[in-house]
Amino acid sequence: MKEFQKNDLLSFFCILLLLPALASAKCTCDAEEEGGNRSEALKYKLGAIASILVAGAIGVCIPIIGKTIPSLQPEKPIFFIIKAFAAGVILATGFIHVLPDAFERLTSPCLKENPWANFPFTGFVAMMAAIGTLMNHVNGDEEKVGEHEGHVHVHTHGTHGHSHGSLDTNSAESQLLRHRVISKVLELGIVVHSVIIGISLGASESPATVRPLVAALTFHQFFEGMGLGGCIAQARESQLTTIIMVLFFSLTTPVGIGIGIGISSRYEENSPTALILEGLFDAASAGILIYMALVDLLAADFMNPKMQKNIKLQVGANVSLLFGAGCMSLIAKWA
């Protein structure tokens, strides 16, 4: 099962790396961009690479470093509030940033009316991505259960005591496995969109388009990094795995910008190939992010007994959720 998932991820990223080459096809619609100034736009793009890299790294590292502080441990109430903020950010990313982009691309007049105008591909792909994420979780849980089927649980009643050590261990291991799956699938959903927006920014030749995007995407990556960092902190991965995940998140958008700069002379954002590929990837990314935010982050924490028994914590988590979603939604005005 694990080998199958690794092969799937490897194939997926190979396809993702081919996206820029495939997206450089000729465009059938007129370019909408005006006021092109390549040298001035390049200065903003280089600034964007530096600022987005630093903001993303800081955002994703804050929760990971924070877990070393006793008051910010995953078991503490304050961590529920931080995770609610992060879940709001991720939910808004899926609904406000990624899904509308997918709808816009897959309903573009540059595409043939049949089949693109005759079927809601965006919603369908997002739905299938969410179902696929669910099935991946179920398979992972079944695999973990299978590993423990042969274990014997001893209950000693002679002294009115019960030995539940194996049950407690299995429960803790299952929770840890769940958090690790969540962190990796969530990063996958974020990375897909990050590469696409990076390429789009890097390929733009208009300073008027690039300038506001630099600040917006910097905050975008910072908040998104906080959401992912909270999940990585709970996953308790090895130091090497944590470093790889942090670097992978931090570098994807800057690398996407670099790719966009390299193909800017050939890239046509309104070409049918670019619209279809980016639209489908965005739709799948939106489905993954929305599922993860609602099911794995919000539902799991809001149904937790600690949350259910603490009214103040419930109020704090709800306010934090709305604040996170509101901040990320506001950024959509510029990005």
Short mmCIF file of the C-alpha atoms (twelve columns), coordinates in Angstrom:
data_MODEL
# 
_entry.id   MODEL 
# 
loop_
_atom_site.group_PDB 
_atom_site.id 
_atom_site.type_symbol 
_atom_site.label_atom_id 
_atom_site.label_alt_id 
_atom_site.label_comp_id 
_atom_site.label_asym_id 
_atom_site.label_seq_id 
_atom_site.Cartn_x 
_atom_site.Cartn_y 
_atom_site.Cartn_z 
_atom_site.pdbx_PDB_model_num 
ATOM 1   C CA . MET A 1   0.000   0.000   0.000   1 
ATOM 2   C CA . LYS A 2   2.782   2.438   0.968   1 
ATOM 3   C CA . GLU A 3   4.759   1.545   -2.189  1 
ATOM 4   C CA . PHE A 4   1.641   2.151   -4.279  1 
ATOM 5   C CA . GLN A 5   1.144   5.596   -2.723  1 
ATOM 6   C CA . LYS A 6   4.800   6.506   -3.338  1 
ATOM 7   C CA . ASN A 7   4.538   5.498   -7.013  1 
ATOM 8   C CA . ASP A 8   1.311   7.503   -7.363  1 
ATOM 9   C CA . LEU A 9   2.921   10.608  -5.869  1 
ATOM 10  C CA . LEU A 10  6.033   10.222  -8.060  1 
ATOM 11  C CA . SER A 11  3.921   9.935   -11.218 1 
ATOM 12  C CA . PHE A 12  1.806   12.911  -10.170 1 
ATOM 13  C CA . PHE A 13  4.799   15.194  -9.659  1 
ATOM 14  C CA . CYS A 14  6.339   14.105  -12.968 1 
ATOM 15  C CA . ILE A 15  3.123   15.205  -14.714 1 
ATOM 16  C CA . LEU A 16  3.149   18.446  -12.717 1 
ATOM 17  C CA . LEU A 17  6.689   19.248  -13.873 1 
ATOM 18  C CA . LEU A 18  5.601   18.811  -17.505 1 
ATOM 19  C CA . LEU A 19  2.831   21.391  -17.055 1 
ATOM 20  C CA . PRO A 20  4.891   24.417  -18.201 1 
ATOM 21  C CA . ALA A 21  5.947   22.739  -21.440 1 
ATOM 22  C CA . LEU A 22  2.430   21.617  -22.240 1 
ATOM 23  C CA . ALA A 23  1.008   25.024  -21.361 1 
ATOM 24  C CA . SER A 24  3.159   26.817  -23.944 1 
ATOM 25  C CA . ALA A 25  0.852   25.856  -26.805 1 
ATOM 26  C CA . LYS A 26  -0.430  28.546  -29.146 1 
ATOM 27  C CA . CYS A 27  -3.395  30.569  -27.963 1 
ATOM 28  C CA . THR A 28  -6.622  30.894  -29.874 1 
ATOM 29  C CA . CYS A 29  -7.742  33.952  -27.855 1 
ATOM 30  C CA . ASP A 30  -6.162  37.384  -27.787 1 
ATOM 31  C CA . ALA A 31  -3.839  38.114  -24.886 1 
ATOM 32  C CA . GLU A 32  -5.475  40.290  -22.269 1 
ATOM 33  C CA . GLU A 33  -2.297  41.632  -20.690 1 
ATOM 34  C CA . GLU A 34  -1.349  45.257  -21.319 1 
ATOM 35  C CA . GLY A 35  1.498   47.574  -20.345 1 
ATOM 36  C CA . GLY A 36  4.218   44.945  -20.729 1 
ATOM 37  C CA . ASN A 37  7.675   45.957  -19.503 1 
ATOM 38  C CA . ARG A 38  9.874   42.889  -19.224 1 
ATOM 39  C CA . SER A 39  12.807  44.432  -17.314 1 
ATOM 40  C CA . GLU A 40  10.633  46.186  -14.735 1 
ATOM 41  C CA . ALA A 41  8.409   43.129  -14.287 1 
ATOM 42  C CA . LEU A 42  11.530  40.979  -13.784 1 
ATOM 43  C CA . LYS A 43  12.589  43.134  -10.810 1 
ATOM 44  C CA . TYR A 44  9.234   42.528  -9.125  1 
ATOM 45  C CA . LYS A 45  9.422   38.811  -9.887  1 
ATOM 46  C CA . LEU A 46  12.870  38.480  -8.294  1 
ATOM 47  C CA . GLY A 47  11.572  40.367  -5.266  1 
ATOM 48  C CA . ALA A 48  8.580   38.013  -5.185  1 
ATOM 49  C CA . ILE A 49  10.837  34.950  -5.147  1 
ATOM 50  C CA . ALA A 50  12.711  36.265  -2.087  1 
ATOM 51  C CA . SER A 51  9.681   37.548  -0.147  1 
ATOM 52  C CA . ILE A 52  7.483   34.498  -0.816  1 
ATOM 53  C CA . LEU A 53  10.317  32.114  0.068   1 
ATOM 54  C CA . VAL A 54  10.963  33.851  3.410   1 
ATOM 55  C CA . ALA A 55  7.259   34.310  4.272   1 
ATOM 56  C CA . GLY A 56  6.410   30.689  3.460   1 
ATOM 57  C CA . ALA A 57  9.352   29.357  5.485   1 
ATOM 58  C CA . ILE A 58  8.494   31.534  8.500   1 
ATOM 59  C CA . GLY A 59  4.803   30.625  8.333   1 
ATOM 60  C CA . VAL A 60  5.358   26.869  8.171   1 
ATOM 61  C CA . CYS A 61  8.070   26.933  10.867  1 
ATOM 62  C CA . ILE A 62  6.111   28.910  13.497  1 
ATOM 63  C CA . PRO A 63  3.836   25.986  14.573  1 
ATOM 64  C CA . ILE A 64  6.683   23.451  14.285  1 
ATOM 65  C CA . ILE A 65  9.000   25.489  16.509  1 
ATOM 66  C CA . GLY A 66  6.070   26.449  18.730  1 
ATOM 67  C CA . LYS A 67  5.499   22.823  19.779  1 
ATOM 68  C CA . THR A 68  8.723   23.058  21.829  1 
ATOM 69  C CA . ILE A 69  6.984   25.664  24.006  1 
ATOM 70  C CA . PRO A 70  4.959   23.901  26.754  1 
ATOM 71  C CA . SER A 71  1.905   26.179  26.386  1 
ATOM 72  C CA . LEU A 72  1.746   25.504  22.625  1 
ATOM 73  C CA . GLN A 73  1.852   21.696  22.807  1 
ATOM 74  C CA . PRO A 74  -0.791  19.921  20.630  1 
ATOM 75  C CA . GLU A 75  -2.635  18.743  23.754  1 
ATOM 76  C CA . LYS A 76  -3.053  22.305  25.118  1 
ATOM 77  C CA . PRO A 77  -6.239  24.395  24.535  1 
ATOM 78  C CA . ILE A 78  -4.350  27.179  22.738  1 
ATOM 79  C CA . PHE A 79  -3.323  24.714  20.030  1 
ATOM 80  C CA . PHE A 80  -7.012  24.105  19.201  1 
ATOM 81  C CA . ILE A 81  -7.396  27.846  18.593  1 
ATOM 82  C CA . ILE A 82  -4.275  27.957  16.398  1 
ATOM 83  C CA . LYS A 83  -5.489  24.962  14.394  1 
ATOM 84  C CA . ALA A 84  -8.926  26.541  13.949  1 
ATOM 85  C CA . PHE A 85  -7.247  29.625  12.454  1 
ATOM 86  C CA . ALA A 86  -5.155  27.399  10.189  1 
ATOM 87  C CA . ALA A 87  -8.225  25.416  9.113   1 
ATOM 88  C CA . GLY A 88  -10.031 28.664  8.257   1 
ATOM 89  C CA . VAL A 89  -7.075  29.705  6.095   1 
ATOM 90  C CA . ILE A 90  -7.033  26.373  4.262   1 
ATOM 91  C CA . LEU A 91  -10.820 26.351  3.809   1 
ATOM 92  C CA . ALA A 92  -10.762 29.855  2.332   1 
ATOM 93  C CA . THR A 93  -7.849  28.877  0.097   1 
ATOM 94  C CA . GLY A 94  -9.932  26.062  -1.372  1 
ATOM 95  C CA . PHE A 95  -13.234 27.956  -1.719  1 
ATOM 96  C CA . ILE A 96  -12.064 31.529  -2.425  1 
ATOM 97  C CA . HIS A 97  -8.708  31.177  -4.195  1 
ATOM 98  C CA . VAL A 98  -8.434  27.804  -5.927  1 
ATOM 99  C CA . LEU A 99  -11.986 26.772  -6.879  1 
ATOM 100 C CA . PRO A 100 -12.912 30.084  -8.599  1 
ATOM 101 C CA . ASP A 101 -9.666  29.902  -10.603 1 
ATOM 102 C CA . ALA A 102 -10.592 26.411  -11.750 1 
ATOM 103 C CA . PHE A 103 -14.112 27.534  -12.753 1 
ATOM 104 C CA . GLU A 104 -12.691 30.508  -14.647 1 
ATOM 105 C CA . ARG A 105 -10.206 28.387  -16.596 1 
ATOM 106 C CA . LEU A 106 -12.520 25.482  -17.434 1 
ATOM 107 C CA . THR A 107 -15.376 27.772  -18.536 1 
ATOM 108 C CA . SER A 108 -13.150 30.056  -20.611 1 
ATOM 109 C CA . PRO A 109 -14.471 31.073  -24.064 1 
ATOM 110 C CA . CYS A 110 -11.069 29.983  -25.412 1 
ATOM 111 C CA . LEU A 111 -12.148 26.352  -24.919 1 
ATOM 112 C CA . LYS A 112 -14.400 24.410  -27.250 1 
ATOM 113 C CA . GLU A 113 -18.046 24.506  -26.255 1 
ATOM 114 C CA . ASN A 114 -18.235 20.730  -26.460 1 
ATOM 115 C CA . PRO A 115 -17.491 19.260  -23.953 1 
ATOM 116 C CA . TRP A 116 -16.233 22.075  -21.680 1 
ATOM 117 C CA . ALA A 117 -19.376 24.225  -21.728 1 
ATOM 118 C CA . ASN A 118 -21.738 21.254  -21.565 1 
ATOM 119 C CA . PHE A 119 -20.549 19.626  -18.336 1 
ATOM 120 C CA . PRO A 120 -19.459 21.063  -14.937 1 
ATOM 121 C CA . PHE A 121 -15.955 19.577  -14.985 1 
ATOM 122 C CA . THR A 122 -14.698 21.792  -12.150 1 
ATOM 123 C CA . GLY A 123 -17.226 20.556  -9.616  1 
ATOM 124 C CA . PHE A 124 -16.882 16.968  -10.829 1 
ATOM 125 C CA . VAL A 125 -13.075 16.910  -10.518 1 
ATOM 126 C CA . ALA A 126 -13.207 18.617  -7.095  1 
ATOM 127 C CA . MET A 127 -15.775 16.066  -5.913  1 
ATOM 128 C CA . MET A 128 -13.701 13.113  -7.164  1 
ATOM 129 C CA . ALA A 129 -10.562 14.523  -5.541  1 
ATOM 130 C CA . ALA A 130 -12.409 14.765  -2.211  1 
ATOM 131 C CA . ILE A 131 -13.717 11.190  -2.575  1 
ATOM 132 C CA . GLY A 132 -10.223 10.000  -3.505  1 
ATOM 133 C CA . THR A 133 -8.817  11.645  -0.366  1 
ATOM 134 C CA . LEU A 134 -11.452 9.884   1.733   1 
ATOM 135 C CA . MET A 135 -10.674 6.502   0.159   1 
ATOM 136 C CA . ASN A 136 -6.954  7.032   0.726   1 
ATOM 137 C CA . HIS A 137 -7.630  7.639   4.430   1 
ATOM 138 C CA . VAL A 138 -9.857  4.562   4.718   1 
ATOM 139 C CA . ASN A 139 -7.243  2.334   3.064   1 
ATOM 140 C CA . GLY A 140 -4.565  3.701   5.376   1 
ATOM 141 C CA . ASP A 141 -6.704  2.966   8.444   1 
ATOM 142 C CA . GLU A 142 -7.472  -0.575  7.224   1 
ATOM 143 C CA . GLU A 143 -3.781  -1.256  6.720   1 
ATOM 144 C CA . LYS A 144 -3.003  -0.088  10.238  1 
ATOM 145 C CA . VAL A 145 -5.800  -2.189  11.728  1 
ATOM 146 C CA . GLY A 146 -4.533  -5.249  9.858   1 
ATOM 147 C CA . GLU A 147 -1.118  -4.899  11.475  1 
ATOM 148 C CA . HIS A 148 -2.689  -5.293  14.927  1 
ATOM 149 C CA . GLU A 149 -5.294  -7.989  14.249  1 
ATOM 150 C CA . GLY A 150 -3.142  -10.709 15.813  1 
ATOM 151 C CA . HIS A 151 -2.476  -8.868  19.066  1 
ATOM 152 C CA . VAL A 152 -3.900  -10.346 22.259  1 
ATOM 153 C CA . HIS A 153 -5.433  -8.005  24.827  1 
ATOM 154 C CA . VAL A 154 -5.291  -9.374  28.384  1 
ATOM 155 C CA . HIS A 155 -7.854  -8.343  30.999  1 
ATOM 156 C CA . THR A 156 -7.064  -9.366  34.607  1 
ATOM 157 C CA . HIS A 157 -10.056 -9.294  36.903  1 
ATOM 158 C CA . GLY A 158 -8.516  -10.988 39.986  1 
ATOM 159 C CA . THR A 159 -7.536  -7.663  41.465  1 
ATOM 160 C CA . HIS A 160 -10.345 -5.698  39.853  1 
ATOM 161 C CA . GLY A 161 -7.834  -4.238  37.379  1 
ATOM 162 C CA . HIS A 162 -7.791  -4.106  33.616  1 
ATOM 163 C CA . SER A 163 -4.764  -4.112  31.310  1 
ATOM 164 C CA . HIS A 164 -5.429  -1.883  28.298  1 
ATOM 165 C CA . GLY A 165 -1.854  -1.030  27.378  1 
ATOM 166 C CA . SER A 166 -2.043  -2.553  23.903  1 
ATOM 167 C CA . LEU A 167 -5.344  -0.787  23.166  1 
ATOM 168 C CA . ASP A 168 -3.948  2.566   24.259  1 
ATOM 169 C CA . THR A 169 -0.790  2.042   22.211  1 
ATOM 170 C CA . ASN A 170 -2.768  1.077   19.108  1 
ATOM 171 C CA . SER A 171 -5.026  4.122   19.513  1 
ATOM 172 C CA . ALA A 172 -2.035  6.457   19.832  1 
ATOM 173 C CA . GLU A 173 -0.343  4.880   16.805  1 
ATOM 174 C CA . SER A 174 -3.520  5.196   14.734  1 
ATOM 175 C CA . GLN A 175 -3.837  8.874   15.646  1 
ATOM 176 C CA . LEU A 176 -0.195  9.486   14.753  1 
ATOM 177 C CA . LEU A 177 -0.633  7.695   11.410  1 
ATOM 178 C CA . ARG A 178 -3.746  9.781   10.733  1 
ATOM 179 C CA . HIS A 179 -1.894  13.044  11.389  1 
ATOM 180 C CA . ARG A 180 0.943   11.960  9.099   1 
ATOM 181 C CA . VAL A 181 -1.431  11.127  6.263   1 
ATOM 182 C CA . ILE A 182 -3.225  14.459  6.764   1 
ATOM 183 C CA . SER A 183 0.002   16.478  6.639   1 
ATOM 184 C CA . LYS A 184 1.216   14.800  3.432   1 
ATOM 185 C CA . VAL A 185 -2.108  14.954  1.561   1 
ATOM 186 C CA . LEU A 186 -2.626  18.563  2.667   1 
ATOM 187 C CA . GLU A 187 0.838   19.513  1.429   1 
ATOM 188 C CA . LEU A 188 0.077   17.818  -1.890  1 
ATOM 189 C CA . GLY A 189 -3.080  19.909  -2.336  1 
ATOM 190 C CA . ILE A 190 -1.259  23.134  -1.437  1 
ATOM 191 C CA . VAL A 191 1.775   22.424  -3.620  1 
ATOM 192 C CA . VAL A 192 -0.321  21.884  -6.760  1 
ATOM 193 C CA . HIS A 193 -1.869  25.334  -6.504  1 
ATOM 194 C CA . SER A 194 1.435   26.933  -5.455  1 
ATOM 195 C CA . VAL A 195 3.201   25.717  -8.600  1 
ATOM 196 C CA . ILE A 196 0.389   27.002  -10.830 1 
ATOM 197 C CA . ILE A 197 0.243   30.479  -9.279  1 
ATOM 198 C CA . GLY A 198 4.036   30.644  -9.349  1 
ATOM 199 C CA . ILE A 199 4.146   29.891  -13.074 1 
ATOM 200 C CA . SER A 200 1.368   32.403  -13.766 1 
ATOM 201 C CA . LEU A 201 3.199   35.143  -11.853 1 
ATOM 202 C CA . GLY A 202 6.561   34.334  -13.433 1 
ATOM 203 C CA . ALA A 203 5.138   34.324  -16.961 1 
ATOM 204 C CA . SER A 204 3.450   37.723  -16.579 1 
ATOM 205 C CA . GLU A 205 5.151   40.631  -18.388 1 
ATOM 206 C CA . SER A 206 3.039   43.437  -16.888 1 
ATOM 207 C CA . PRO A 207 4.437   45.272  -13.822 1 
ATOM 208 C CA . ALA A 208 0.886   46.441  -13.054 1 
ATOM 209 C CA . THR A 209 -0.164  42.786  -12.720 1 
ATOM 210 C CA . VAL A 210 2.923   41.554  -10.866 1 
ATOM 211 C CA . ARG A 211 3.243   44.416  -8.327  1 
ATOM 212 C CA . PRO A 212 0.069   43.810  -6.264  1 
ATOM 213 C CA . LEU A 213 0.529   40.043  -6.505  1 
ATOM 214 C CA . VAL A 214 3.889   40.162  -4.720  1 
ATOM 215 C CA . ALA A 215 2.429   41.439  -1.431  1 
ATOM 216 C CA . ALA A 216 -0.763  39.380  -1.731  1 
ATOM 217 C CA . LEU A 217 1.032   36.099  -2.430  1 
ATOM 218 C CA . THR A 218 3.547   36.783  0.342   1 
ATOM 219 C CA . PHE A 219 0.731   36.940  2.912   1 
ATOM 220 C CA . HIS A 220 -1.001  34.044  1.126   1 
ATOM 221 C CA . GLN A 221 2.047   31.781  1.578   1 
ATOM 222 C CA . PHE A 222 2.563   32.914  5.176   1 
ATOM 223 C CA . PHE A 223 -0.965  32.008  6.287   1 
ATOM 224 C CA . GLU A 224 -0.996  28.830  4.211   1 
ATOM 225 C CA . GLY A 225 2.329   27.845  5.777   1 
ATOM 226 C CA . MET A 226 0.875   28.276  9.263   1 
ATOM 227 C CA . GLY A 227 -1.947  25.914  8.361   1 
ATOM 228 C CA . LEU A 228 0.387   23.269  7.003   1 
ATOM 229 C CA . GLY A 229 2.898   23.761  9.829   1 
ATOM 230 C CA . GLY A 230 0.231   22.999  12.420  1 
ATOM 231 C CA . CYS A 231 -0.466  19.647  10.749  1 
ATOM 232 C CA . ILE A 232 3.239   18.811  10.430  1 
ATOM 233 C CA . ALA A 233 3.722   19.602  14.131  1 
ATOM 234 C CA . GLN A 234 1.002   17.107  15.081  1 
ATOM 235 C CA . ALA A 235 2.410   14.450  12.738  1 
ATOM 236 C CA . ARG A 236 5.647   14.242  14.785  1 
ATOM 237 C CA . GLU A 237 7.679   13.199  11.768  1 
ATOM 238 C CA . SER A 238 11.423  12.569  11.925  1 
ATOM 239 C CA . GLN A 239 13.643  15.633  11.750  1 
ATOM 240 C CA . LEU A 240 14.709  14.798  8.188   1 
ATOM 241 C CA . THR A 241 11.120  14.330  6.965   1 
ATOM 242 C CA . THR A 242 10.044  17.568  8.637   1 
ATOM 243 C CA . ILE A 243 12.894  19.505  6.987   1 
ATOM 244 C CA . ILE A 244 12.040  18.016  3.575   1 
ATOM 245 C CA . MET A 245 8.342   18.935  3.948   1 
ATOM 246 C CA . VAL A 246 9.210   22.488  5.061   1 
ATOM 247 C CA . LEU A 247 11.634  22.978  2.155   1 
ATOM 248 C CA . PHE A 248 9.205   21.454  -0.322  1 
ATOM 249 C CA . PHE A 249 6.440   23.862  0.686   1 
ATOM 250 C CA . SER A 250 8.728   26.898  0.906   1 
ATOM 251 C CA . LEU A 251 10.339  26.331  -2.511  1 
ATOM 252 C CA . THR A 252 7.376   25.373  -4.714  1 
ATOM 253 C CA . THR A 253 6.037   28.865  -5.432  1 
ATOM 254 C CA . PRO A 254 9.502   30.439  -5.933  1 
ATOM 255 C CA . VAL A 255 10.457  27.546  -8.222  1 
ATOM 256 C CA . GLY A 256 7.157   28.015  -10.083 1 
ATOM 257 C CA . ILE A 257 7.998   31.707  -10.540 1 
ATOM 258 C CA . GLY A 258 11.431  30.736  -11.868 1 
ATOM 259 C CA . ILE A 259 9.855   28.321  -14.356 1 
ATOM 260 C CA . GLY A 260 7.386   31.027  -15.391 1 
ATOM 261 C CA . ILE A 261 10.248  33.484  -16.020 1 
ATOM 262 C CA . GLY A 262 12.031  30.868  -18.124 1 
ATOM 263 C CA . ILE A 263 9.038   30.133  -20.348 1 
ATOM 264 C CA . SER A 264 7.537   33.654  -20.392 1 
ATOM 265 C CA . SER A 265 8.383   34.135  -24.081 1 
ATOM 266 C CA . ARG A 266 6.427   31.007  -25.052 1 
ATOM 267 C CA . TYR A 267 3.782   30.765  -22.332 1 
ATOM 268 C CA . GLU A 268 0.203   31.633  -23.299 1 
ATOM 269 C CA . GLU A 269 -2.135  31.585  -20.317 1 
ATOM 270 C CA . ASN A 270 -5.227  31.526  -22.573 1 
ATOM 271 C CA . SER A 271 -4.128  28.566  -24.689 1 
ATOM 272 C CA . PRO A 272 -6.581  25.633  -24.456 1 
ATOM 273 C CA . THR A 273 -3.853  23.291  -23.196 1 
ATOM 274 C CA . ALA A 274 -2.845  25.656  -20.385 1 
ATOM 275 C CA . LEU A 275 -6.450  26.369  -19.393 1 
ATOM 276 C CA . ILE A 276 -7.427  22.692  -19.282 1 
ATOM 277 C CA . LEU A 277 -4.365  21.452  -17.383 1 
ATOM 278 C CA . GLU A 278 -4.302  24.277  -14.861 1 
ATOM 279 C CA . GLY A 279 -8.075  24.163  -14.441 1 
ATOM 280 C CA . LEU A 280 -8.117  20.420  -13.749 1 
ATOM 281 C CA . PHE A 281 -5.181  20.627  -11.323 1 
ATOM 282 C CA . ASP A 282 -6.798  23.564  -9.508  1 
ATOM 283 C CA . ALA A 283 -10.126 21.729  -9.255  1 
ATOM 284 C CA . ALA A 284 -8.445  18.639  -7.791  1 
ATOM 285 C CA . SER A 285 -6.443  20.808  -5.386  1 
ATOM 286 C CA . ALA A 286 -9.625  22.600  -4.247  1 
ATOM 287 C CA . GLY A 287 -11.385 19.295  -3.560  1 
ATOM 288 C CA . ILE A 288 -8.458  18.053  -1.461  1 
ATOM 289 C CA . LEU A 289 -8.126  21.290  0.529   1 
ATOM 290 C CA . ILE A 290 -11.856 21.617  1.234   1 
ATOM 291 C CA . TYR A 291 -12.134 17.984  2.359   1 
ATOM 292 C CA . MET A 292 -9.035  18.234  4.575   1 
ATOM 293 C CA . ALA A 293 -10.178 21.490  6.195   1 
ATOM 294 C CA . LEU A 294 -13.726 20.336  6.939   1 
ATOM 295 C CA . VAL A 295 -13.228 16.677  7.804   1 
ATOM 296 C CA . ASP A 296 -9.674  16.200  9.063   1 
ATOM 297 C CA . LEU A 297 -9.096  19.539  10.759  1 
ATOM 298 C CA . LEU A 298 -12.392 21.134  11.823  1 
ATOM 299 C CA . ALA A 299 -14.616 18.101  12.407  1 
ATOM 300 C CA . ALA A 300 -11.910 16.195  14.291  1 
ATOM 301 C CA . ASP A 301 -11.109 19.104  16.625  1 
ATOM 302 C CA . PHE A 302 -14.625 20.478  17.113  1 
ATOM 303 C CA . MET A 303 -15.905 17.011  18.081  1 
ATOM 304 C CA . ASN A 304 -13.031 16.452  20.485  1 
ATOM 305 C CA . PRO A 305 -14.249 15.961  24.098  1 
ATOM 306 C CA . LYS A 306 -11.876 18.722  25.284  1 
ATOM 307 C CA . MET A 307 -13.613 21.152  22.939  1 
ATOM 308 C CA . GLN A 308 -17.122 19.880  23.733  1 
ATOM 309 C CA . LYS A 309 -16.673 20.378  27.484  1 
ATOM 310 C CA . ASN A 310 -15.128 23.843  27.312  1 
ATOM 311 C CA . ILE A 311 -17.455 26.683  26.239  1 
ATOM 312 C CA . LYS A 312 -14.678 29.304  26.272  1 
ATOM 313 C CA . LEU A 313 -12.538 27.096  24.043  1 
ATOM 314 C CA . GLN A 314 -15.459 26.638  21.637  1 
ATOM 315 C CA . VAL A 315 -15.982 30.406  21.384  1 
ATOM 316 C CA . GLY A 316 -12.253 31.015  20.930  1 
ATOM 317 C CA . ALA A 317 -11.968 28.339  18.233  1 
ATOM 318 C CA . ASN A 318 -15.002 29.676  16.333  1 
ATOM 319 C CA . VAL A 319 -13.666 33.245  16.404  1 
ATOM 320 C CA . SER A 320 -10.241 32.004  15.314  1 
ATOM 321 C CA . LEU A 321 -11.796 29.996  12.471  1 
ATOM 322 C CA . LEU A 322 -13.728 33.013  11.187  1 
ATOM 323 C CA . PHE A 323 -10.678 35.257  11.527  1 
ATOM 324 C CA . GLY A 324 -8.482  32.846  9.538   1 
ATOM 325 C CA . ALA A 325 -11.081 32.422  6.806   1 
ATOM 326 C CA . GLY A 326 -11.677 36.190  6.736   1 
ATOM 327 C CA . CYS A 327 -7.987  37.073  6.401   1 
ATOM 328 C CA . MET A 328 -7.461  34.630  3.550   1 
ATOM 329 C CA . SER A 329 -10.674 35.732  1.826   1 
ATOM 330 C CA . LEU A 330 -9.582  39.382  2.009   1 
ATOM 331 C CA . ILE A 331 -6.320  38.568  0.228   1 
ATOM 332 C CA . ALA A 332 -8.375  37.286  -2.721  1 
ATOM 333 C CA . LYS A 333 -9.076  40.951  -3.580  1 
ATOM 334 C CA . TRP A 334 -5.473  41.231  -4.803  1 
ATOM 335 C CA . ALA A 335 -4.468  37.634  -5.519  1 
# 
